[in-house]
Short mmCIF file of C-alpha atoms in Angstrom, two decimals:
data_model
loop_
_atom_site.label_atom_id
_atom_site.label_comp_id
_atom_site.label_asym_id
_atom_site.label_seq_id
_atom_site.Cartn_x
_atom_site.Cartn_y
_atom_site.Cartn_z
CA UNK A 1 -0.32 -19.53 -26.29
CA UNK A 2 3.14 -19.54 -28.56
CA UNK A 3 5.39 -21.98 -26.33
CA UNK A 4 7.16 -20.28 -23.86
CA UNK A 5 10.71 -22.17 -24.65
CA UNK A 6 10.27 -20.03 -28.53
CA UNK A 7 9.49 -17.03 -26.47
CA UNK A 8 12.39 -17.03 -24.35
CA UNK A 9 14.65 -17.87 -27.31
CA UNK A 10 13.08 -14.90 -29.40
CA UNK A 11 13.54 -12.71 -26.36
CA UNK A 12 17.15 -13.63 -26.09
CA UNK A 13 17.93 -13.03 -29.96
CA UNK A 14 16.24 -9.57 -30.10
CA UNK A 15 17.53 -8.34 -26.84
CA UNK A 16 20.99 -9.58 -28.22
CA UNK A 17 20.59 -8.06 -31.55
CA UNK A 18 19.09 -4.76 -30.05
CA UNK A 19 22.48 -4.78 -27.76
CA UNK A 20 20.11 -5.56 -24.31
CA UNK A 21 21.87 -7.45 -21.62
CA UNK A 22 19.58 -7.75 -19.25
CA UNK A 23 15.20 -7.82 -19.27
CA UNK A 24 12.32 -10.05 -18.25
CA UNK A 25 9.01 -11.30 -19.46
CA UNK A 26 6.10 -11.39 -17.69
CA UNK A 27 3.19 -13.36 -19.82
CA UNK A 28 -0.84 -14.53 -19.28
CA UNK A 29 -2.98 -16.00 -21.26
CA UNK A 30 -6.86 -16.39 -20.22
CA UNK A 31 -9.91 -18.00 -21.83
CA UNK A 32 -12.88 -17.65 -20.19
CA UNK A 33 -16.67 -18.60 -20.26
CA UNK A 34 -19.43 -17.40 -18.30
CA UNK A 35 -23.36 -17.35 -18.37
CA UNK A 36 -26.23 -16.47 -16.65
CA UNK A 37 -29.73 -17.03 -16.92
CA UNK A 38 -33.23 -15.07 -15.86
CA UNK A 39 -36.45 -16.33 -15.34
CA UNK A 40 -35.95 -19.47 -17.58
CA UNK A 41 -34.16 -17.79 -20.17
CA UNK A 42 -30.63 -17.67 -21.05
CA UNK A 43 -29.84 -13.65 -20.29
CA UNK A 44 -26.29 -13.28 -21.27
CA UNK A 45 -23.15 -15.54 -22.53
CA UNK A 46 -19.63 -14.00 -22.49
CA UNK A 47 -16.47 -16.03 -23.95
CA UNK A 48 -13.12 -13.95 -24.04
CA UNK A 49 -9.62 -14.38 -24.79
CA UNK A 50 -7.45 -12.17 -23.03
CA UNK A 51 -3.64 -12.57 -23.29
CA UNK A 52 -0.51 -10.10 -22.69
CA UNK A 53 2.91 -9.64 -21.85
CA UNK A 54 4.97 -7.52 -20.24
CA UNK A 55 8.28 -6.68 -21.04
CA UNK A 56 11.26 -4.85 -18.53
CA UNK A 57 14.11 -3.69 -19.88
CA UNK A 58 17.37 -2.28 -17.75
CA UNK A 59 19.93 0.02 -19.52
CA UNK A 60 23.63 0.34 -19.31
CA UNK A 61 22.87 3.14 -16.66
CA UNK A 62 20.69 0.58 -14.94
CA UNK A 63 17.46 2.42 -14.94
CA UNK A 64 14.67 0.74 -16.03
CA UNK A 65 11.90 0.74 -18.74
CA UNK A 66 8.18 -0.90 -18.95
CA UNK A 67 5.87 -2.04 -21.79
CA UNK A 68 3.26 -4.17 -22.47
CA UNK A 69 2.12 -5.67 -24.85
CA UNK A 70 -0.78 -8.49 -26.84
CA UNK A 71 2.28 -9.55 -29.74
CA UNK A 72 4.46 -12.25 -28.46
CA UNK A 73 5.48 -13.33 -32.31
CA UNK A 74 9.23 -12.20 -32.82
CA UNK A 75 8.73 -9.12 -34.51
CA UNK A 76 6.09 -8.06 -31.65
CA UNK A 77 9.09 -8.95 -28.87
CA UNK A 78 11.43 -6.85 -31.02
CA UNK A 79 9.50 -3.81 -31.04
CA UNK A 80 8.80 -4.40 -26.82
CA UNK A 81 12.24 -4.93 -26.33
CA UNK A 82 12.71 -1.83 -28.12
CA UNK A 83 10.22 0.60 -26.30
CA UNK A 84 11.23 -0.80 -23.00
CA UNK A 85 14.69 -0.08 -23.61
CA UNK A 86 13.77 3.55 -24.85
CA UNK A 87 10.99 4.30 -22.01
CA UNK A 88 14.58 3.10 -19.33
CA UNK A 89 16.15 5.84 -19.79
CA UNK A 90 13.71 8.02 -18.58
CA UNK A 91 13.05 5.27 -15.65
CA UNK A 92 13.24 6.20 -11.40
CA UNK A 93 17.02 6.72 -10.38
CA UNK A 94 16.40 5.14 -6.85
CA UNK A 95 14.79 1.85 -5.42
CA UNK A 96 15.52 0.75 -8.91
CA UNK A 97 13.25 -2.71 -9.18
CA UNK A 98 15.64 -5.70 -9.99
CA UNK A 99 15.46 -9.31 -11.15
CA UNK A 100 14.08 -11.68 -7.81
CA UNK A 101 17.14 -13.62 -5.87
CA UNK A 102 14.49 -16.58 -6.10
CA UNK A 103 13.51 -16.20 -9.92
CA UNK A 104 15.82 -19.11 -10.59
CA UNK A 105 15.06 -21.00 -7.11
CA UNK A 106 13.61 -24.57 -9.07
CA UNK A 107 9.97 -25.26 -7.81
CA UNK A 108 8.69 -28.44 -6.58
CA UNK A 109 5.30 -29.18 -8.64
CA UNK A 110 4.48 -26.68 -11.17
CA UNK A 111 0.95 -26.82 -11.95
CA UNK A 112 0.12 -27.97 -15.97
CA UNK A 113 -3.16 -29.81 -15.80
CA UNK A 114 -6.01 -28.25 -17.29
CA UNK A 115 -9.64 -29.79 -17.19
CA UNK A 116 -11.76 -30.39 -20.27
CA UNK A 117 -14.15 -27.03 -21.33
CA UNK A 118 -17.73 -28.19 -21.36
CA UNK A 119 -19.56 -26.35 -24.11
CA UNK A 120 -21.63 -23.38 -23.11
CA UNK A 121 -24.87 -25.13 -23.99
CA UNK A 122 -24.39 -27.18 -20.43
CA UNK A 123 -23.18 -24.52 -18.61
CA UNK A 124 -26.39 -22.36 -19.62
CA UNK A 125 -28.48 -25.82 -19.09
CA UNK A 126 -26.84 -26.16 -15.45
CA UNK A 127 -27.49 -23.25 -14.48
CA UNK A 128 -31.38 -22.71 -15.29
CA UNK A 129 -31.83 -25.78 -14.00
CA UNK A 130 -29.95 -24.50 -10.58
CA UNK A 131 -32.53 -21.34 -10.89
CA UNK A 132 -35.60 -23.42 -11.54
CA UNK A 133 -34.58 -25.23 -8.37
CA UNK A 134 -33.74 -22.66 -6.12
CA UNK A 135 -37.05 -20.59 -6.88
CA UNK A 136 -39.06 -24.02 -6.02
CA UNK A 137 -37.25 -24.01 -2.42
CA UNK A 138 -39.72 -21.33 -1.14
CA UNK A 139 -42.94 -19.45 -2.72
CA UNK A 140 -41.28 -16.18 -1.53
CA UNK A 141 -38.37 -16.62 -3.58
CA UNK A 142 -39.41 -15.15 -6.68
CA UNK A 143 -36.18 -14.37 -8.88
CA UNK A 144 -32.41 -14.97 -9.02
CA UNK A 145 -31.14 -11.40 -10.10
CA UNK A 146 -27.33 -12.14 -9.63
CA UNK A 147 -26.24 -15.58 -10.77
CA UNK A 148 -23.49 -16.98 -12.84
CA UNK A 149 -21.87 -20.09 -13.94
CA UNK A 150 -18.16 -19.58 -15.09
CA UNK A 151 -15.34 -22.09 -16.64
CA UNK A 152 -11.63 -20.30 -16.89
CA UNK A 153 -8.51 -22.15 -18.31
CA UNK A 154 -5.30 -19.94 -17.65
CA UNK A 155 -1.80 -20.27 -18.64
CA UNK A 156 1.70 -17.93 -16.91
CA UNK A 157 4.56 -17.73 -17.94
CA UNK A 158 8.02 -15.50 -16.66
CA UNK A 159 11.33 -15.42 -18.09
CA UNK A 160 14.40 -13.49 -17.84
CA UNK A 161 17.85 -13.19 -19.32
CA UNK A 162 19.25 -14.51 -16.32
CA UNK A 163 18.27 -17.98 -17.54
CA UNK A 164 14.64 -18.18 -15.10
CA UNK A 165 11.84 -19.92 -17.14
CA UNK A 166 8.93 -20.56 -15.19
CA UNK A 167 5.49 -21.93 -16.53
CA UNK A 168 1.92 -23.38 -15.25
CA UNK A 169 -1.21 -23.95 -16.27
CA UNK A 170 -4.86 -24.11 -14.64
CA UNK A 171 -8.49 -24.54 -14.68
CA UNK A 172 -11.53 -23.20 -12.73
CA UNK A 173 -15.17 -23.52 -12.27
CA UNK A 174 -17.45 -21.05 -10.36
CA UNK A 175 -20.96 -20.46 -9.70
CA UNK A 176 -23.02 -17.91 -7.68
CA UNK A 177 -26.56 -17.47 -6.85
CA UNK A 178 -28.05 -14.42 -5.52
CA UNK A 179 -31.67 -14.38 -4.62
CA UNK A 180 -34.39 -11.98 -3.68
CA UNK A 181 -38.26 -12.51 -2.33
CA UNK A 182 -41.25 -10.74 -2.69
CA UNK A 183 -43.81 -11.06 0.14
CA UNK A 184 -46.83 -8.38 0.94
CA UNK A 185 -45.95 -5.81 3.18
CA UNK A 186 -42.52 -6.95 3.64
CA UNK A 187 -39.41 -5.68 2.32
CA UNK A 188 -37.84 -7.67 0.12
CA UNK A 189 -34.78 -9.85 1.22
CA UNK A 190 -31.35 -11.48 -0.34
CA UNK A 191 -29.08 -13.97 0.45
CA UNK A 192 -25.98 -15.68 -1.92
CA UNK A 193 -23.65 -18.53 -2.02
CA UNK A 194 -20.76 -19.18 -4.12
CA UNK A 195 -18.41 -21.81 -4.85
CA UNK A 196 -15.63 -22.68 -6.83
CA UNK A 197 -13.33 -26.14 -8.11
CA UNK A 198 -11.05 -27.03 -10.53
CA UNK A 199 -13.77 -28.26 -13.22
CA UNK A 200 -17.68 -28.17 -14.05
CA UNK A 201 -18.21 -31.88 -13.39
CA UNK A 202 -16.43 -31.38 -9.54
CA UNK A 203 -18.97 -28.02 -9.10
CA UNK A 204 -20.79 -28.55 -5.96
CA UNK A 205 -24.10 -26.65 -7.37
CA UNK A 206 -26.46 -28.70 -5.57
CA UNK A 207 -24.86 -27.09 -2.41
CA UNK A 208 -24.60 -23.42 -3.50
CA UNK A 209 -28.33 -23.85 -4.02
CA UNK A 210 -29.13 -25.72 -0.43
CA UNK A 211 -26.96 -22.60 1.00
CA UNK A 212 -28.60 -19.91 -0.91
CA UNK A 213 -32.22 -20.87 0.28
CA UNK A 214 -31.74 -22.08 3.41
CA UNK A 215 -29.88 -18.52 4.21
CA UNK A 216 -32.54 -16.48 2.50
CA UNK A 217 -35.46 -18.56 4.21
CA UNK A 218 -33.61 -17.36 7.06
CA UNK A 219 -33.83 -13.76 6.50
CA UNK A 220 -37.68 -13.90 5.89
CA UNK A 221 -38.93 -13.53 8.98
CA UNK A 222 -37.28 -10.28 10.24
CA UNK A 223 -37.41 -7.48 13.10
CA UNK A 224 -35.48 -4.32 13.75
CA UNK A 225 -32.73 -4.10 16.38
CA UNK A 226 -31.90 -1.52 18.93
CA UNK A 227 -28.67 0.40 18.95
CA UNK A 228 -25.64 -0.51 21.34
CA UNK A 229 -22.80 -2.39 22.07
CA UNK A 230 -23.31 -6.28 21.25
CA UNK A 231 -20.95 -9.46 21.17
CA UNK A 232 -20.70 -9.91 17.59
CA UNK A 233 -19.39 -13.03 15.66
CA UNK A 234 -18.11 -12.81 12.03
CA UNK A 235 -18.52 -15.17 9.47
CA UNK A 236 -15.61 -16.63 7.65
CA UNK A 237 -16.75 -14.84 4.57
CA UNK A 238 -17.48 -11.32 6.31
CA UNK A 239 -14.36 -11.56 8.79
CA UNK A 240 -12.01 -12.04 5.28
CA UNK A 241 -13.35 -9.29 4.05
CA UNK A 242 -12.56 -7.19 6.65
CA UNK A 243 -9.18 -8.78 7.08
CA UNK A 244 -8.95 -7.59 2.98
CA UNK A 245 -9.92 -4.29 3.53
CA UNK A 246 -6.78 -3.86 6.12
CA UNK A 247 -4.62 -5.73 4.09
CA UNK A 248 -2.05 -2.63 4.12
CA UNK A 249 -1.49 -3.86 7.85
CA UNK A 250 0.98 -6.49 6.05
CA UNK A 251 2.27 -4.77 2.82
CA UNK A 252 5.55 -3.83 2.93
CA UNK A 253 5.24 -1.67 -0.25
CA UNK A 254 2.29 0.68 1.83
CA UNK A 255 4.80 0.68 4.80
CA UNK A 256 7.16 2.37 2.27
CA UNK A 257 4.76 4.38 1.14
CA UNK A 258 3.55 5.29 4.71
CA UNK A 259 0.08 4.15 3.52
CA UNK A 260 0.00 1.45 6.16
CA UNK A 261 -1.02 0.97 9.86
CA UNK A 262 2.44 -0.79 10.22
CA UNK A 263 5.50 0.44 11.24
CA UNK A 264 8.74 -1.53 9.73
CA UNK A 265 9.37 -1.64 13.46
CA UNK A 266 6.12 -3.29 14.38
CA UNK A 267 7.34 -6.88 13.70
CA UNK A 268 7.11 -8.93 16.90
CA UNK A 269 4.71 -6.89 18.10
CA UNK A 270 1.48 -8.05 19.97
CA UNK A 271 -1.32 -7.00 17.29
CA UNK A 272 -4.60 -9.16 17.65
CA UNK A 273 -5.69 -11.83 21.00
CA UNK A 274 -3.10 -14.44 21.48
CA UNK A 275 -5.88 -17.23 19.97
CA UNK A 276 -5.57 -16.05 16.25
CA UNK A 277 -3.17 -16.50 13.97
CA UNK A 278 -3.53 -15.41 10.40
CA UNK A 279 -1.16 -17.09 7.01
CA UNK A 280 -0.99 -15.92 3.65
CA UNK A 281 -0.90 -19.41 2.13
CA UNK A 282 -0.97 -19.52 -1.55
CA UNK A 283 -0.64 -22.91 -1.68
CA UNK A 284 -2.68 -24.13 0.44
CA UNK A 285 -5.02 -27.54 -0.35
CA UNK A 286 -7.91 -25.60 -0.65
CA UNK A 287 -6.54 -22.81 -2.71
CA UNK A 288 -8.23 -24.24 -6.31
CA UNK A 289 -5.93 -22.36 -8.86
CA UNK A 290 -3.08 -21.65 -6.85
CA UNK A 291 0.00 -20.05 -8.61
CA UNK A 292 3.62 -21.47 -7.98
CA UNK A 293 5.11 -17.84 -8.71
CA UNK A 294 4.24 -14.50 -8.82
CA UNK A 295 5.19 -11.86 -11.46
CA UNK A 296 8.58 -11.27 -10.75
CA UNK A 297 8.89 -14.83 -10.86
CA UNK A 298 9.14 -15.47 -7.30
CA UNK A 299 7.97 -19.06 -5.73
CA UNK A 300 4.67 -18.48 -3.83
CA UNK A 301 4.64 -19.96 -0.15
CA UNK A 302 3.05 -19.91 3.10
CA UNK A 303 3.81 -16.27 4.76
CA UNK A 304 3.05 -16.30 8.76
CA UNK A 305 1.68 -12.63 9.10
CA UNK A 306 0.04 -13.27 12.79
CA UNK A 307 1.19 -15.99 15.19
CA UNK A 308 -0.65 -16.45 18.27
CA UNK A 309 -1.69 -12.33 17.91
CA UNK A 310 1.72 -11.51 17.36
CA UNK A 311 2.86 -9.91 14.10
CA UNK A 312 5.27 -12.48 12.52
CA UNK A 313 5.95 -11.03 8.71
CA UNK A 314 5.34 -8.95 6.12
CA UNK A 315 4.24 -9.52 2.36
CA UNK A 316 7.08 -8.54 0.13
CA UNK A 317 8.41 -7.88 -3.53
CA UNK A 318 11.85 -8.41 -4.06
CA UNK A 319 12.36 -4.78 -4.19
CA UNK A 320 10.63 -4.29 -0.58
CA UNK A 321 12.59 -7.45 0.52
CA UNK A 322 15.90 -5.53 -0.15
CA UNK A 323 14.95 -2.74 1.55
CA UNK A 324 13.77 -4.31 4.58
CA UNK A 325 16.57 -6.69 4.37
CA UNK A 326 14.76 -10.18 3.89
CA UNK A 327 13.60 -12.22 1.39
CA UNK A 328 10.80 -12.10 -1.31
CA UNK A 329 7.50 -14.09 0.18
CA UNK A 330 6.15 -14.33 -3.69
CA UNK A 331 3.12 -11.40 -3.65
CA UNK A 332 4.85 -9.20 -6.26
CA UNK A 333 2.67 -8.09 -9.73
CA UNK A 334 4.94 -6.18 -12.24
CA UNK A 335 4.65 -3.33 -14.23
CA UNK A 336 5.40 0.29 -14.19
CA UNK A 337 5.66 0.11 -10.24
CA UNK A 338 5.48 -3.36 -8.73
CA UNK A 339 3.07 -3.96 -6.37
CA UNK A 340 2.23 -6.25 -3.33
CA UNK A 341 -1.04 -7.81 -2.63
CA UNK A 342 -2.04 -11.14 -0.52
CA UNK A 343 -2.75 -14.15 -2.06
CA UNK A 344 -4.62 -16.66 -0.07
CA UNK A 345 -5.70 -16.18 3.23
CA UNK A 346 -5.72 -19.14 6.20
CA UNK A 347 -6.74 -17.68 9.43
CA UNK A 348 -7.47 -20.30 11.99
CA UNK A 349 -7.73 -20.79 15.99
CA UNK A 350 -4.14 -20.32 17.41
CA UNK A 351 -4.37 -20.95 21.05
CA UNK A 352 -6.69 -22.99 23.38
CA UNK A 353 -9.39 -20.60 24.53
CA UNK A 354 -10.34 -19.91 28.38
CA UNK A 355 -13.91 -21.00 27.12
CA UNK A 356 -15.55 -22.86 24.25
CA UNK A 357 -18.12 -20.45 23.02
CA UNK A 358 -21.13 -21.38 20.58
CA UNK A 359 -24.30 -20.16 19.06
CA UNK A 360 -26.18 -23.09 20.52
CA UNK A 361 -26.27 -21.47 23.59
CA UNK A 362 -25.15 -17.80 23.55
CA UNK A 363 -27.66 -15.05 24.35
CA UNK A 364 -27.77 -12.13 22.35
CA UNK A 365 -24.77 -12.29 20.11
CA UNK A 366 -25.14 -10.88 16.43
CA UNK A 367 -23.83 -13.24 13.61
CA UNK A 368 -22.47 -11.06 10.75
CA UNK A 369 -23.02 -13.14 7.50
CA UNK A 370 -21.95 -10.62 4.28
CA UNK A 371 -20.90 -6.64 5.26
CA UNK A 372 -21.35 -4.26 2.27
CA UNK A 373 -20.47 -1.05 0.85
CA UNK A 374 -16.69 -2.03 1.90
CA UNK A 375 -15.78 0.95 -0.76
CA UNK A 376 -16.93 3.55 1.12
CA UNK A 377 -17.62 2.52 4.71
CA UNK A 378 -13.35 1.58 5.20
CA UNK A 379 -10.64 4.19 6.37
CA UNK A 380 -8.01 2.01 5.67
CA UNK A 381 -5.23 4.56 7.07
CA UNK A 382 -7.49 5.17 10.36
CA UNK A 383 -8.16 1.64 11.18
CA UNK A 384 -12.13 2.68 10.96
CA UNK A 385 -15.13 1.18 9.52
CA UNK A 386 -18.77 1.88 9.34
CA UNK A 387 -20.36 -1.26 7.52
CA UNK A 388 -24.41 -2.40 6.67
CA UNK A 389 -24.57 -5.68 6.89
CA UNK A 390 -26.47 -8.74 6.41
CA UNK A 391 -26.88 -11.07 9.59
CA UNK A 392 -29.07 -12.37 12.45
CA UNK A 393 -29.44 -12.01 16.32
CA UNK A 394 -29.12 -15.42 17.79
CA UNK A 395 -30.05 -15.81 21.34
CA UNK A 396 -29.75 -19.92 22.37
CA UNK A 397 -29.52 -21.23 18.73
CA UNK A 398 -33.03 -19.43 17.37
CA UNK A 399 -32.02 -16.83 14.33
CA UNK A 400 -33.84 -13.63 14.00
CA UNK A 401 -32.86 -11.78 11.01
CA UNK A 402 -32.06 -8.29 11.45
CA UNK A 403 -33.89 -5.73 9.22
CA UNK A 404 -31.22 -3.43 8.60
CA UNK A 405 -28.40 -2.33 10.93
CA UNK A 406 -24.60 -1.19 10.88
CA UNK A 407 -21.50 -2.20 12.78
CA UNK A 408 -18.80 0.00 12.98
CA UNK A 409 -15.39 0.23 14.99
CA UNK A 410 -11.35 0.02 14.74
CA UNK A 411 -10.17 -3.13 13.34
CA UNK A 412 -6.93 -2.55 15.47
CA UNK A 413 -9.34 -2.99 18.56
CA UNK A 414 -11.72 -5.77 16.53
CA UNK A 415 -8.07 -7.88 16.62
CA UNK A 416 -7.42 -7.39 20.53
CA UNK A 417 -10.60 -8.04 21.45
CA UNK A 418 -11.31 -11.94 19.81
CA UNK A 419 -12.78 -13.70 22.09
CA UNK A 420 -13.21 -16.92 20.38
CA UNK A 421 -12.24 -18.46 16.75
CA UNK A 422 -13.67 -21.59 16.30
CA UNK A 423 -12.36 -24.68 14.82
CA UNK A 424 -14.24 -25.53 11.56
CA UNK A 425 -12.97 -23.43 8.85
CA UNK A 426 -14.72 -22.35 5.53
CA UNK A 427 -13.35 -21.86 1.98
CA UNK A 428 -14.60 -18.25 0.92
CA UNK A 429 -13.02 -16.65 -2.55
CA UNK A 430 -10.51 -14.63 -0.13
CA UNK A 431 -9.38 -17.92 1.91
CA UNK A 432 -10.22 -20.54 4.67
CA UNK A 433 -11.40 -19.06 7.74
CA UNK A 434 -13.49 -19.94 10.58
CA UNK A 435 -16.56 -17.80 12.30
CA UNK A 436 -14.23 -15.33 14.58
CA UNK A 437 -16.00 -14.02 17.93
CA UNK A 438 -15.65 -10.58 19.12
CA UNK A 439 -16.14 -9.52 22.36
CA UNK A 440 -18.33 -6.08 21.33
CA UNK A 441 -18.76 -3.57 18.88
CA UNK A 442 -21.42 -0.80 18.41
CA UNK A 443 -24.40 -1.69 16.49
CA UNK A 444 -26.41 0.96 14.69
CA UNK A 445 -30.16 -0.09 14.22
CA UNK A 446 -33.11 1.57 13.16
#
């Protein structure tokens, strides 16, 4: 990507010789590389450079006008500068966005260190190899329909005529194996693993394979399950996704725009059992990728939404921040209308439980490994949900995988009534969590 420093200093003579006193500059660059393989073969092999920018201009009125744009050479910036400043006049005349109080606020380590791309030729060899392996794990494992090795180097960049220049740069590697058996007169069964790290030589592949069998061996041998009311314990995986699917519960721009389950009021109050607490955390260790700032330029941080059950904070722009009269936590995206989203969840065990539960030796509990169909099974406004999922009923440590069922309830209630989150945590591609107990929720079987 052109050098930030010459894009700021291109920005600053067009907006000066187009009479604009005041803008930013939002920019991302992205290369990425990704295969996957079938049967032995080498099915598909995308490589794509995406890069952008997007430009806000505010006029003497102080309104305020959007564009975006793939030109960051000067003539390009000119000619955003130019439509910006031309779309601002017809910009929103209240809750005008403005510049971040923190876009300036110096940041301790910006991230610049890239790794090395390995050519696609080892990524495709990795990865068949990875397949050949996994389908030699178990004679009922007979393909890998869903798999994918991916490299990604990215680079960010804001800056605004207030003097703010911020910059990083990252890497990440990913792969994810999805398999599915044949055996007579069964039904066929999946299972997946996934994981992620800064480069392809760190890739822990050998492990997302162990995972993938062992959890599809697991699901071989399987039985239906009646319908009722059963303790259920989520995995880190399926309890984040939840957790994602209520993510309004936090966002200060849905509070605004009454889309939320909070109240602005709600703050301090007693929302989920006293032993969870939940973090937004975007920098936390495990976070591979992290970003220092978010679009408005805004240091990222850790963001205590639940302490010990009780709600603690909100995830704001700095347009939400004004309005609730605080200050930006860094989960702002600009464009036409800036929006909030979380970055990195850390949800871990807050309080010392009245008893230490476990799988070794609980009767009857259901262990929810992956829920589905999150796109239509969520009433995010209603606090419902109605979810398949994959999982097992473990009664004194022995796993019987459940044919098909359902699990449905209130995530309000799913909150109050935790039981149990246990110690160990796991990095999923939403966070670090730990398997979260629940004291019982309706089961739909067969």
């Amino acid at each position: 990507m052109t050098k930030i420093q010459e894009i700021a200093t291109y920005a600053q003579e067009n907006a000066a010789k187009l009479g604009i006193k005041k803008f930013d500059i939002y920019g991302s660059t992205v290369d990425d590389t990704s295969v996957q393989v079938d049967q032995g073969e080498p099915k598909q092999v995308k490589a794509s450079n995406r890069s952008g920018v997007i430009v806000r201009v505010w006029n003497e009125e102080n309104t305020m006008g959007v564009t975006s744009t793939t030109d960051v050479d000067p003539l390009g910036l000119e000619l955003a500068l130019k439509t910006a400043y031309e779309a601002s006049f017809f910009g929103v005349k209240e809750n005008i966005p403005d510049f971040s109080p923190e876009a300036t606020v110096p940041i301790a380590n910006p991230r610049h260190e890239k790794a090395p791309q390995s050519p696609v030729s080892e990524l495709i060899e990795k990865l068949l190899v990875a397949e050949k392996e996994l389908l030699s794990t178990h004679p009922a494992i007979t393909s890998v329909p869903y798999n994918g090795l991916a490299q990604r180097d990215s680079d960010r960049f804001y800056v605004n005529s207030d003097g703010a220049v911020r910059t990083e740069s990252h890497s990440l590697a990913t792969v994810y194996l999805y398999t599915k058996t044949e055996e007579e007169n069964k039904k066929p069964r999946s299972a997946g693993a996934y994981r992620v790290k800064e480069s392809l030589a760190e890739l822990d592949i050998a492990g997302c394979i162990k995972e993938t069998a062992e959890k599809t061996i697991s699901h071989l041998n399987y039985e239906k399950i009646k319908t009722g009311k059963y303790r259920v314990v989520f995995s880190p995986e399926a309890f984040l996704s939840l957790l994602g699917a209520f993510s309004n519960l936090f966002n200060a721009q849905s509070i605004l725009d009454n889309q939320s389950l909070s109240k602005a009021e709600d703050i301090g109050k007693q929302l989920a059992s006293p032993l969870l607490s939940v973090y937004d955390d975007a920098l936390h260790p495990a976070n591979i990728g992290a970003e220092t700032f978010d679009g408005e330029g805004t240091p990222t941080r850790q963001v205590k939404l639940i302490e010990n059950g009780v709600l603690t904070s909100f995830l704001h722009s700095a347009g939400t921040a004004k309005r609730f009269n605080t200050t930006p936590t860094g989960n702002a995206s600009i464009g036409a209308k800036v929006s909030v989203s979380p970055n990195f969840y850390h949800v871990f065990a807050a309080d010392k439980p009245e008893q230490e539960l476990s799988l070794e030796t609980a009767e009857n509990v259901i262990l929810i490994d992956d829920l589905q169909a999150l796109h239509a099974g969520v009433k995010s406004l209603q606090g419902s949900f109605s979810l398949p999922f994959d999982g097992w009923l473990i009664n004194k440590g022995e796993k019987t995988s459940i044919e098909s069922a359902t699990v449905a309830g209130d995530f309000l209630e799913v909150l109050q009534s935790i039981v149990y989150v246990e110690k160990e945590v796991e990095l999923t591609p939403g966070g670090v969590c730990p398997r979260v107990w629940v004291s019982e929720l309706s089961i739909t079987g067969e």
